[in-house]
Short mmCIF file of C-alpha atoms and ligand atoms in Angstrom, two decimals:
data_model
loop_
_atom_site.label_atom_id
_atom_site.label_comp_id
_atom_site.label_asym_id
_atom_site.label_seq_id
_atom_site.Cartn_x
_atom_site.Cartn_y
_atom_site.Cartn_z
CA UNK A 1210 5.04 75.33 -226.68
CA UNK A 1211 8.29 76.43 -224.95
CA UNK A 1212 7.77 76.76 -220.88
CA UNK A 1213 8.09 80.39 -219.27
CA UNK A 1214 11.00 79.95 -216.72
CA UNK A 1215 10.84 81.56 -213.30
CA UNK A 1216 12.69 81.53 -209.91
CA UNK A 1217 9.59 81.62 -207.93
CA UNK A 1218 5.98 80.63 -208.59
CA UNK A 1219 3.34 81.43 -206.22
CA UNK A 1220 0.33 79.54 -206.43
CA UNK A 1221 -2.55 81.57 -205.07
CA UNK A 1222 -2.99 85.25 -204.98
CA UNK A 1223 -5.18 85.31 -201.90
CA UNK A 1224 -3.95 87.49 -199.20
CA UNK A 1225 -1.45 85.56 -198.14
CA UNK A 1226 0.31 84.60 -201.59
CA UNK A 1227 -0.17 88.37 -202.31
CA UNK A 1228 1.41 89.43 -199.16
CA UNK A 1229 4.35 86.87 -199.63
CA UNK A 1230 5.19 88.31 -203.14
CA UNK A 1231 4.99 91.74 -201.82
CA UNK A 1232 7.32 91.15 -198.88
CA UNK A 1233 9.74 89.37 -200.87
CA UNK A 1234 9.96 92.06 -203.23
CA UNK A 1235 10.44 94.75 -200.84
CA UNK A 1236 13.59 92.69 -199.33
CA UNK A 1237 15.04 91.29 -202.19
CA UNK A 1238 16.93 93.59 -204.69
CA UNK A 1239 17.33 90.96 -207.14
CA UNK A 1240 13.95 90.64 -207.57
CA UNK A 1241 13.59 94.41 -207.81
CA UNK A 1242 16.10 94.67 -210.57
CA UNK A 1243 14.73 91.94 -212.15
CA UNK A 1244 17.86 89.58 -211.87
CA UNK A 1245 15.27 86.98 -210.54
CA UNK A 1246 11.44 86.75 -211.48
CA UNK A 1247 8.53 85.62 -209.77
CA UNK A 1248 5.23 84.65 -211.01
CA UNK A 1249 1.68 84.90 -209.09
CA UNK A 1250 -0.78 82.57 -210.59
CA UNK A 1251 -4.50 82.46 -209.69
CA UNK A 1252 -7.66 81.64 -211.24
CA UNK A 1253 -9.41 85.13 -210.47
CA UNK A 1254 -8.42 88.31 -211.39
CA UNK A 1255 -7.86 91.28 -209.30
CA UNK A 1256 -11.09 92.24 -207.51
CA UNK A 1257 -12.73 95.47 -208.03
CA UNK A 1258 -12.47 97.75 -205.01
CA UNK A 1259 -15.93 96.86 -202.86
CA UNK A 1260 -18.46 99.45 -203.11
CA UNK A 1261 -20.42 98.74 -199.99
CA UNK A 1262 -20.06 96.44 -196.67
CA UNK A 1263 -19.00 92.98 -197.38
CA UNK A 1264 -20.58 89.59 -196.11
CA UNK A 1265 -17.07 87.98 -195.30
CA UNK A 1266 -14.83 90.00 -193.21
CA UNK A 1267 -11.49 89.21 -191.39
CA UNK A 1268 -10.27 90.57 -187.96
CA UNK A 1269 -6.58 91.67 -188.31
CA UNK A 1270 -3.77 91.83 -185.37
CA UNK A 1271 -1.65 94.61 -184.97
CA UNK A 1272 1.41 92.14 -186.54
CA UNK A 1273 -0.66 91.85 -189.54
CA UNK A 1274 -0.91 95.38 -189.63
CA UNK A 1275 2.64 95.98 -189.35
CA UNK A 1276 3.20 93.57 -192.32
CA UNK A 1277 0.67 94.83 -194.27
CA UNK A 1278 2.40 98.22 -193.62
CA UNK A 1279 5.62 96.85 -195.08
CA UNK A 1280 3.81 95.50 -198.06
CA UNK A 1281 3.02 99.22 -198.85
CA UNK A 1282 -1.01 98.05 -198.65
CA UNK A 1283 -2.26 99.23 -195.19
CA UNK A 1284 -2.78 103.15 -196.26
CA UNK A 1285 -5.30 101.57 -199.18
CA UNK A 1286 -6.99 99.32 -196.76
CA UNK A 1287 -7.39 102.10 -194.02
CA UNK A 1288 -8.87 104.27 -197.19
CA UNK A 1289 -11.64 102.26 -197.27
CA UNK A 1290 -14.00 100.55 -194.79
CA UNK A 1291 -11.70 99.79 -191.89
CA UNK A 1292 -13.00 99.35 -188.01
CA UNK A 1293 -10.90 99.23 -185.04
CA UNK A 1294 -11.44 97.40 -182.06
CA UNK A 1295 -10.59 98.71 -178.89
CA UNK A 1296 -11.88 96.32 -176.10
CA UNK A 1297 -12.88 92.41 -176.49
CA UNK A 1298 -15.70 90.69 -174.18
CA UNK A 1299 -15.72 87.06 -174.36
CA UNK A 1300 -18.13 85.06 -171.97
CA UNK A 1301 -19.81 81.68 -171.73
CA UNK A 1302 -23.34 81.60 -171.73
CA UNK A 1303 -23.54 80.93 -168.24
CA UNK A 1304 -22.04 83.96 -167.50
CA UNK A 1305 -22.62 87.75 -168.41
CA UNK A 1306 -20.24 90.27 -170.10
CA UNK A 1307 -18.04 91.98 -167.63
CA UNK A 1308 -19.13 89.70 -164.75
CA UNK A 1309 -19.32 85.88 -164.06
CA UNK A 1310 -17.62 83.32 -166.45
CA UNK A 1311 -16.32 86.20 -168.65
CA UNK A 1312 -12.96 88.13 -169.75
CA UNK A 1313 -12.37 91.24 -171.11
CA UNK A 1314 -9.37 92.44 -173.11
CA UNK A 1315 -8.81 96.19 -173.53
CA UNK A 1316 -6.78 98.30 -175.62
CA UNK A 1317 -6.02 101.06 -173.08
CA UNK A 1318 -5.01 98.49 -170.46
CA UNK A 1319 -2.35 97.14 -172.74
CA UNK A 1320 -1.00 100.37 -173.75
CA UNK A 1321 -2.04 99.74 -177.50
CA UNK A 1322 -4.10 101.93 -179.64
CA UNK A 1323 -6.28 99.21 -180.99
CA UNK A 1324 -6.61 95.36 -180.33
CA UNK A 1325 -7.31 94.61 -183.97
CA UNK A 1326 -8.90 96.06 -187.11
CA UNK A 1327 -12.10 94.50 -189.16
CA UNK A 1328 -11.51 94.89 -192.92
CA UNK A 1329 -13.70 93.34 -195.74
CA UNK A 1330 -11.96 90.16 -197.16
CA UNK A 1331 -12.21 91.43 -200.80
CA UNK A 1332 -11.22 95.05 -199.56
CA UNK A 1333 -7.84 93.23 -198.09
CA UNK A 1334 -7.25 91.31 -201.24
CA UNK A 1335 -7.64 94.63 -203.63
CA UNK A 1336 -5.63 96.70 -201.19
CA UNK A 1337 -2.57 94.05 -201.77
CA UNK A 1338 -3.73 93.66 -205.47
CA UNK A 1339 -3.47 97.38 -206.11
CA UNK A 1340 0.11 98.22 -204.87
CA UNK A 1341 1.73 95.00 -207.02
CA UNK A 1342 4.91 96.93 -208.45
CA UNK A 1343 4.75 97.42 -212.54
CA UNK A 1344 8.75 97.59 -212.89
CA UNK A 1345 9.96 94.61 -210.97
CA UNK A 1346 10.52 90.96 -211.42
CA UNK A 1347 6.85 90.23 -210.53
CA UNK A 1348 4.16 89.20 -212.83
CA UNK A 1349 0.55 87.75 -212.59
CA UNK A 1350 -0.76 84.78 -214.40
CA UNK A 1351 -4.21 84.12 -214.89
CA UNK A 1352 -5.15 80.40 -214.80
CA UNK A 1353 -5.65 77.12 -213.21
CA UNK A 1354 -2.82 74.28 -213.14
CA UNK A 1355 -3.53 71.07 -214.19
CA UNK A 1356 -0.52 69.12 -214.23
CA UNK A 1357 2.83 69.21 -212.07
CA UNK A 1358 6.17 67.47 -212.63
CA UNK A 1359 9.02 67.60 -209.99
CA UNK A 1360 12.67 67.55 -211.05
CA UNK A 1361 15.98 68.34 -208.98
CA UNK A 1362 16.55 71.51 -210.99
CA UNK A 1363 13.09 72.79 -211.21
CA UNK A 1364 9.02 72.05 -210.98
CA UNK A 1365 7.28 72.27 -214.15
CA UNK A 1366 3.64 73.49 -213.70
CA UNK A 1367 1.37 72.68 -216.70
CA UNK A 1368 -1.95 75.45 -216.85
CA UNK A 1369 -5.29 73.92 -217.80
CA UNK A 1370 -4.65 76.21 -221.58
CA UNK A 1371 -1.58 74.29 -221.88
CA UNK A 1372 1.04 76.89 -221.10
CA UNK A 1373 3.69 75.61 -218.65
CA UNK A 1374 5.86 77.28 -216.21
CA UNK A 1375 9.06 75.97 -214.74
CA UNK A 1376 10.03 77.50 -211.65
CA UNK A 1377 13.25 76.72 -208.98
CA UNK A 1378 10.78 77.39 -206.10
CA UNK A 1379 7.05 76.31 -206.09
CA UNK A 1380 5.18 78.26 -203.32
CA UNK A 1381 1.78 76.93 -202.61
CA UNK A 1382 -0.44 80.02 -200.96
CA UNK A 1383 -3.62 78.09 -202.65
CA UNK A 1384 -5.95 77.85 -199.77
CA UNK A 1385 -7.76 75.26 -197.64
CA UNK A 1386 -8.12 73.11 -200.55
CA UNK A 1387 -4.44 73.56 -202.15
CA UNK A 1388 -4.17 71.68 -205.50
CA UNK A 1389 -0.13 72.05 -204.60
CA UNK A 1390 -0.19 70.29 -201.42
CA UNK A 1391 -2.27 67.47 -202.91
CA UNK A 1392 -0.30 67.04 -206.25
CA UNK A 1393 2.75 67.05 -204.10
CA UNK A 1394 1.30 64.28 -201.90
CA UNK A 1395 1.52 66.36 -198.49
CA UNK A 1396 -0.94 64.80 -195.94
CA UNK A 1397 -2.72 67.48 -193.88
CA UNK A 1398 -5.03 65.40 -191.93
CA UNK A 1399 -8.03 67.74 -192.50
CA UNK A 1400 -10.97 66.65 -190.08
CA UNK A 1401 -14.39 68.69 -190.48
CA UNK A 1402 -15.90 70.51 -187.43
CA UNK A 1403 -19.46 69.08 -188.35
CA UNK A 1404 -20.21 73.26 -188.12
CA UNK A 1405 -21.02 76.14 -190.55
CA UNK A 1406 -20.19 79.47 -189.45
CA UNK A 1407 -23.06 82.00 -190.79
CA UNK A 1408 -21.56 85.24 -191.72
CA UNK A 1409 -23.72 88.40 -192.29
CA UNK A 1410 -24.17 92.06 -191.27
CA UNK A 1411 -26.49 93.16 -188.68
CA UNK A 1412 -27.80 96.41 -187.30
CA UNK A 1413 -27.93 96.50 -183.08
CA UNK A 1414 -30.39 98.18 -181.05
CA UNK A 1415 -27.36 99.45 -178.79
CA UNK A 1416 -24.09 101.08 -179.82
CA UNK A 1417 -21.10 98.32 -180.40
CA UNK A 1418 -18.68 100.54 -178.33
CA UNK A 1419 -15.77 99.65 -180.75
CA UNK A 1420 -15.59 96.19 -178.97
CA UNK A 1421 -15.57 92.78 -180.30
CA UNK A 1422 -18.07 90.63 -178.47
CA UNK A 1423 -17.89 86.55 -178.49
CA UNK A 1424 -20.21 84.22 -176.41
CA UNK A 1425 -19.88 81.00 -176.01
CA UNK A 1426 -23.03 78.93 -176.16
CA UNK A 1427 -23.41 74.99 -176.53
CA UNK A 1428 -22.88 74.10 -180.16
CA UNK A 1429 -20.68 76.96 -181.06
CA UNK A 1430 -19.50 80.63 -180.37
CA UNK A 1431 -21.12 83.82 -181.70
CA UNK A 1432 -19.14 86.62 -182.39
CA UNK A 1433 -19.96 90.13 -183.10
CA UNK A 1434 -17.37 92.57 -184.76
CA UNK A 1435 -18.01 96.18 -184.97
CA UNK A 1436 -18.22 97.97 -188.02
CA UNK A 1437 -19.85 101.21 -188.64
CA UNK A 1438 -22.12 103.14 -186.22
CA UNK A 1439 -24.49 100.30 -184.68
CA UNK A 1440 -23.57 97.77 -186.99
CA UNK A 1441 -21.74 94.59 -186.72
CA UNK A 1442 -20.40 91.59 -188.69
CA UNK A 1443 -21.58 88.05 -187.03
CA UNK A 1444 -19.38 84.99 -187.55
CA UNK A 1445 -21.94 82.49 -185.75
CA UNK A 1446 -20.86 79.00 -185.49
CA UNK A 1447 -23.55 76.13 -185.35
CA UNK A 1448 -23.86 72.31 -186.01
CA UNK A 1449 -24.62 71.87 -189.74
CA UNK A 1450 -27.90 71.07 -189.58
CA UNK A 1451 -29.00 73.64 -187.36
CA UNK A 1452 -26.98 76.51 -189.26
CA UNK A 1453 -29.01 75.35 -192.69
CA UNK A 1454 -32.31 75.77 -190.51
CA UNK A 1455 -31.15 79.28 -189.45
CA UNK A 1456 -29.69 80.18 -192.99
CA UNK A 1457 -33.42 79.30 -194.34
CA UNK A 1458 -35.42 81.37 -191.82
CA UNK A 1459 -36.77 84.89 -192.84
CA UNK A 1460 -35.37 87.90 -191.18
CA UNK A 1461 -37.50 88.61 -188.63
CA UNK A 1462 -37.25 84.77 -187.31
CA UNK A 1463 -33.62 84.84 -187.67
CA UNK A 1464 -33.31 87.90 -185.84
CA UNK A 1465 -35.08 86.95 -182.80
CA UNK A 1466 -33.10 83.49 -182.65
CA UNK A 1467 -29.85 85.64 -183.07
CA UNK A 1468 -30.54 88.17 -180.44
CA UNK A 1469 -31.61 85.40 -178.06
CA UNK A 1470 -28.04 83.51 -179.12
CA UNK A 1471 -26.06 86.93 -178.24
CA UNK A 1472 -27.46 87.16 -174.68
CA UNK A 1473 -29.01 90.51 -175.60
CA UNK A 1474 -25.40 92.08 -175.27
CA UNK A 1475 -26.39 94.61 -177.78
CA UNK A 1476 -30.13 94.82 -177.70
CA UNK A 1477 -31.92 93.57 -180.29
CA UNK A 1478 -30.03 92.58 -183.70
CA UNK A 1479 -31.66 92.71 -187.13
CA UNK A 1480 -30.24 91.36 -190.24
CA UNK A 1481 -28.80 93.76 -193.04
CA UNK A 1482 -28.47 92.07 -196.43
CA UNK A 1483 -27.67 88.52 -197.44
CA UNK A 1484 -26.10 85.53 -195.12
CA UNK A 1485 -23.94 82.56 -196.04
CA UNK A 1486 -22.68 79.53 -194.21
CA UNK A 1487 -19.26 78.27 -194.63
CA UNK A 1488 -18.17 74.56 -193.76
CA UNK A 1489 -15.45 74.42 -190.93
CA UNK A 1490 -12.46 72.21 -190.45
CA UNK A 1491 -8.97 71.99 -189.34
CA UNK A 1492 -6.15 70.63 -190.88
CA UNK A 1493 -2.33 70.67 -190.49
CA UNK A 1494 0.32 69.54 -193.23
CA UNK A 1495 2.29 66.98 -192.14
CA UNK A 1496 5.45 69.24 -193.52
CA UNK A 1497 5.41 72.71 -194.90
CA UNK A 1498 8.47 72.27 -197.10
CA UNK A 1499 10.36 69.94 -199.16
CA UNK A 1500 12.17 69.65 -202.41
CA UNK A 1501 11.68 73.08 -204.16
CA UNK A 1502 8.15 73.90 -202.74
CA UNK A 1503 6.83 75.55 -199.55
CA UNK A 1504 3.25 75.40 -198.18
CA UNK A 1505 1.82 79.02 -196.78
CA UNK A 1506 -1.21 80.25 -195.01
CA UNK A 1507 -4.67 78.07 -195.15
CA UNK A 1508 -2.74 75.85 -197.68
CA UNK A 1509 -0.46 74.43 -194.62
CA UNK A 1510 -2.99 74.92 -191.52
CA UNK A 1511 -6.74 75.68 -191.22
CA UNK A 1512 -7.64 76.39 -187.77
CA UNK A 1513 -11.53 77.19 -186.32
CA UNK A 1514 -12.35 80.80 -186.86
CA UNK A 1515 -13.51 81.35 -183.41
CA UNK A 1516 -10.71 83.66 -182.45
CA UNK A 1517 -10.00 84.98 -186.02
CA UNK A 1518 -6.62 83.71 -186.49
CA UNK A 1519 -6.54 82.28 -189.96
CA UNK A 1520 -5.29 85.14 -192.00
CA UNK A 1521 -3.50 86.35 -189.21
CA UNK A 1522 -1.34 82.87 -189.04
CA UNK A 1523 -1.02 82.89 -192.91
CA UNK A 1524 0.62 86.65 -192.86
CA UNK A 1525 2.92 85.68 -190.41
CA UNK A 1526 4.06 82.45 -192.42
CA UNK A 1527 4.40 85.18 -195.71
CA UNK A 1528 6.53 87.38 -193.73
CA UNK A 1529 8.92 84.44 -192.27
CA UNK A 1530 9.46 82.73 -195.95
CA UNK A 1531 10.07 86.31 -197.02
CA UNK A 1532 12.53 86.89 -194.63
CA UNK A 1533 14.44 83.61 -195.10
CA UNK A 1534 14.71 83.63 -198.58
CA UNK A 1535 15.41 87.29 -198.98
CA UNK A 1536 18.28 86.57 -196.53
CA UNK A 1537 19.45 83.72 -198.59
CA UNK A 1538 18.92 85.22 -202.10
CA UNK A 1539 21.47 88.14 -200.96
CA UNK A 1540 24.00 85.64 -202.06
CA UNK A 1541 23.78 86.17 -205.74
CA UNK A 1542 24.92 82.42 -206.40
CA UNK A 1543 22.09 80.94 -204.27
CA UNK A 1544 19.04 78.90 -205.34
CA UNK A 1545 15.45 80.17 -204.37
CA UNK A 1546 14.83 76.27 -203.88
CA UNK A 1547 17.82 76.03 -201.35
CA UNK A 1548 16.72 73.56 -198.78
CA UNK A 1549 18.31 75.47 -196.02
CA UNK A 1550 16.22 78.60 -196.51
CA UNK A 1551 13.00 76.52 -196.77
CA UNK A 1552 13.85 74.87 -193.31
CA UNK A 1553 14.40 77.80 -191.23
CA UNK A 1554 10.90 79.17 -192.56
CA UNK A 1555 9.44 75.41 -191.23
CA UNK A 1556 11.47 75.52 -188.12
CA UNK A 1557 9.87 79.11 -187.41
CA UNK A 1558 6.37 79.05 -188.14
CA UNK A 1559 5.50 75.18 -187.94
CA UNK A 1560 5.62 75.38 -183.54
CA UNK A 1561 3.42 78.75 -183.35
CA UNK A 1562 0.87 77.47 -186.16
CA UNK A 1563 0.63 74.15 -184.24
CA UNK A 1564 0.32 75.74 -180.83
CA UNK A 1565 -2.42 78.00 -182.08
CA UNK A 1566 -4.33 75.04 -184.15
CA UNK A 1567 -4.13 73.10 -180.92
CA UNK A 1568 -5.09 76.02 -178.37
CA UNK A 1569 -8.33 76.84 -180.85
CA UNK A 1570 -9.22 73.19 -181.39
CA UNK A 1571 -9.19 72.74 -177.59
CA UNK A 1572 -11.48 75.97 -176.75
CA UNK A 1573 -13.93 74.38 -179.41
CA UNK A 1574 -14.14 71.08 -177.81
CA UNK A 1575 -14.52 72.77 -174.11
CA UNK A 1576 -17.21 74.66 -175.22
CA UNK A 1577 -19.21 72.60 -177.82
CA UNK A 1578 -19.03 69.65 -175.04
CA UNK A 1579 -22.46 68.87 -173.71
CA UNK A 1580 -23.67 70.36 -170.48
CA UNK A 1581 -21.45 69.11 -167.71
CA UNK A 1582 -18.29 69.65 -165.86
CA UNK A 1583 -16.03 70.08 -169.07
CA UNK A 1584 -18.36 73.03 -169.94
CA UNK A 1585 -18.31 74.38 -166.75
CA UNK A 1586 -14.58 73.84 -166.35
CA UNK A 1587 -14.34 76.04 -169.53
CA UNK A 1588 -16.67 78.64 -168.28
CA UNK A 1589 -14.98 79.21 -164.71
CA UNK A 1590 -11.78 78.98 -166.69
CA UNK A 1591 -12.37 82.22 -168.73
CA UNK A 1592 -13.31 84.18 -165.38
CA UNK A 1593 -10.28 82.76 -163.68
CA UNK A 1594 -7.83 83.97 -166.29
CA UNK A 1595 -9.78 87.42 -166.41
CA UNK A 1596 -8.49 87.63 -162.42
CA UNK A 1597 -4.69 86.28 -163.04
CA UNK A 1598 -3.43 89.42 -164.88
CA UNK A 1599 -0.14 88.31 -165.50
CA UNK A 1600 -1.68 85.22 -167.74
CA UNK A 1601 -4.33 87.33 -169.09
CA UNK A 1602 -1.70 89.88 -170.24
CA UNK A 1603 0.59 87.23 -171.55
CA UNK A 1604 -2.18 85.80 -173.70
CA UNK A 1605 -3.21 89.43 -175.04
CA UNK A 1606 0.45 89.87 -176.18
CA UNK A 1607 0.58 86.49 -177.93
CA UNK A 1608 -2.82 87.73 -179.97
CA UNK A 1609 -1.26 91.06 -180.65
CA UNK A 1610 1.77 89.87 -182.03
CA UNK A 1611 4.46 91.07 -180.02
CA UNK A 1612 8.06 89.19 -179.46
CA UNK A 1613 11.25 88.87 -181.10
CA UNK A 1614 10.36 85.45 -182.52
CA UNK A 1615 8.46 87.04 -185.14
CA UNK A 1616 9.57 87.69 -188.54
CA UNK A 1617 11.14 91.50 -188.69
CA UNK A 1618 8.48 92.80 -190.71
CA UNK A 1619 5.86 91.92 -188.10
CA UNK A 1620 7.55 93.09 -184.94
CA UNK A 1621 6.55 96.16 -182.96
CA UNK A 1622 9.29 98.74 -182.59
CA UNK A 1623 10.17 97.95 -179.34
CA UNK A 1624 10.86 94.39 -180.34
CA UNK A 1625 12.78 94.92 -183.81
CA UNK A 1626 16.19 95.25 -181.83
CA UNK A 1627 16.49 91.75 -180.81
C1 FAD B 2561 -16.40 82.39 -191.52
C2 FAD B 2561 -14.80 82.65 -191.25
C3 FAD B 2561 -14.43 83.75 -190.70
C4 FAD B 2561 -13.06 84.10 -190.77
N1 FAD B 2561 -12.73 85.02 -189.95
C5 FAD B 2561 -11.34 85.21 -190.01
C6 FAD B 2561 -10.55 86.40 -188.92
O1 FAD B 2561 -11.54 87.16 -188.72
N2 FAD B 2561 -9.37 86.46 -189.02
C7 FAD B 2561 -8.62 85.68 -189.88
O2 FAD B 2561 -7.31 86.06 -189.75
N3 FAD B 2561 -8.92 84.85 -190.52
C8 FAD B 2561 -10.26 84.45 -190.74
N4 FAD B 2561 -10.59 83.27 -191.58
C9 FAD B 2561 -9.93 82.86 -192.11
C10 FAD B 2561 -9.35 83.27 -193.41
O3 FAD B 2561 -10.28 83.31 -194.20
C11 FAD B 2561 -8.63 82.24 -193.97
O4 FAD B 2561 -7.39 81.85 -193.25
C12 FAD B 2561 -7.59 83.38 -195.30
O5 FAD B 2561 -8.66 83.77 -196.15
C13 FAD B 2561 -6.38 82.20 -195.71
O6 FAD B 2561 -5.93 82.82 -197.00
P1 FAD B 2561 -4.97 82.34 -197.91
O7 FAD B 2561 -4.49 83.10 -199.26
O8 FAD B 2561 -4.02 81.21 -197.14
O9 FAD B 2561 -6.36 81.30 -198.70
P2 FAD B 2561 -7.28 81.82 -199.61
O10 FAD B 2561 -7.77 83.28 -199.11
O11 FAD B 2561 -8.25 80.75 -199.56
O12 FAD B 2561 -6.67 82.43 -201.06
C14 FAD B 2561 -6.32 81.08 -201.66
C15 FAD B 2561 -6.35 81.65 -203.47
O13 FAD B 2561 -5.65 80.67 -204.18
C16 FAD B 2561 -6.70 80.69 -205.70
N5 FAD B 2561 -6.40 79.32 -205.97
C17 FAD B 2561 -7.11 78.38 -205.11
N6 FAD B 2561 -7.00 76.94 -205.91
C18 FAD B 2561 -6.60 77.53 -207.00
C19 FAD B 2561 -6.46 76.79 -208.25
N7 FAD B 2561 -6.50 75.78 -208.43
N8 FAD B 2561 -5.93 77.40 -209.24
C20 FAD B 2561 -5.92 78.77 -209.31
N9 FAD B 2561 -5.86 79.63 -208.15
C21 FAD B 2561 -6.07 79.00 -207.13
C22 FAD B 2561 -7.80 81.22 -204.95
O14 FAD B 2561 -8.70 81.91 -206.11
C23 FAD B 2561 -7.53 82.48 -203.69
O15 FAD B 2561 -7.26 83.92 -204.38
C24 FAD B 2561 -12.07 83.11 -191.34
C25 FAD B 2561 -12.31 82.08 -192.13
C26 FAD B 2561 -14.00 81.75 -192.09
C27 FAD B 2561 -14.38 80.33 -193.16
#
């Protein structure tokens, strides 16, 4: 059987792989005119539009919104269930929201319409799939890779069904257990957190006021992410054994423990529908690029979900690699696997991703520590940063994704001139 030849093969059509393909298509005329070809490979077909609230939700930053607008997927996402949050209350279990040991971020104070938006994970994937262009150099292949052979001119990927794809650039966007990363032998220092994140939907006795709530308690944080009127999604990180016990409780017992863990910030909480637990870990690939390959999103880095940053970092990776490649491919004689474009992407994204990973890991260690000076320092630190307005605003601006060191498609209009 003869091999299919493409210029770019993206393994993994999750949110990050799809966004990368769309952003490259937007910025690269050679792909639109079909002079270059890109194939997206995934074992899962396009998701159907979700017909109800989802178990897994994602908090998307304003920078992610701009990238999704550039992909053409934002309107489709916004036409479904998408909930903005205008404030964020973060506090330690030794304090109270808006009082001791707490910090509050407000969109009004920062002069932005929202701090972020809560979207369903399937809704995001569906919105991205739905705008894949038909008449361009993009195509989708359903299947699983089973073998890889790297050569100087191309990488050959053989699928489980025996078909072979030869590509000049292989992009690994195949998630935390990346097959591409493993096969290329890139270490990622993966290390488990010994925690499960329990997710599900709850009804709240009091209105959530379009606020994202996060309470840091010993053992792990609980986030309440606002949805439609008086309903929230939870992301509740607990030590594995305890999480399994909580998952096995009946609704009434689960509701009682959850309400207690929330510090009663929204009154009584009652679960609606199923709940599930996701094992948590951190990982960072030793390098994101090499001979004719690049790693993106969770394939390159995995962070604790306590600040809802994973897909936001991945979308920035997608924007940076698309921009770097599109600039290089403006020269009709250039090679998509050219190491200069790949190195530029790695230089732009490795540092910020590492900084986020270290910061989130530090927060996790601080609050997961047993009762004592470390945990108290963390709690007091929240209150202190809340008082130091310039520091607090600088932190918020990073989380909102403002600044000129972002990919062009992710920059706020005021930052786009630099
Ligand atoms: C509980 C929890 C809450 C989270 N909340 C947030 C949040 O609020 N905000 C946020 O930004 N992030 C959040 N995250 C992180 C976020 O889910 C991930 O960062 C994001 O899904 C990564 O996207 P990705 O496209 O890189 O990988 P994935 O979403 O894992 O997609 C990978 C794709 O590759 C395909 N694939 C994988 N292996 C193969 C193979 N061998 N063959 C073929 N196809 C393959 C898969 O089918 C999939 O489509 C959370 C994570 C967890 C666990």
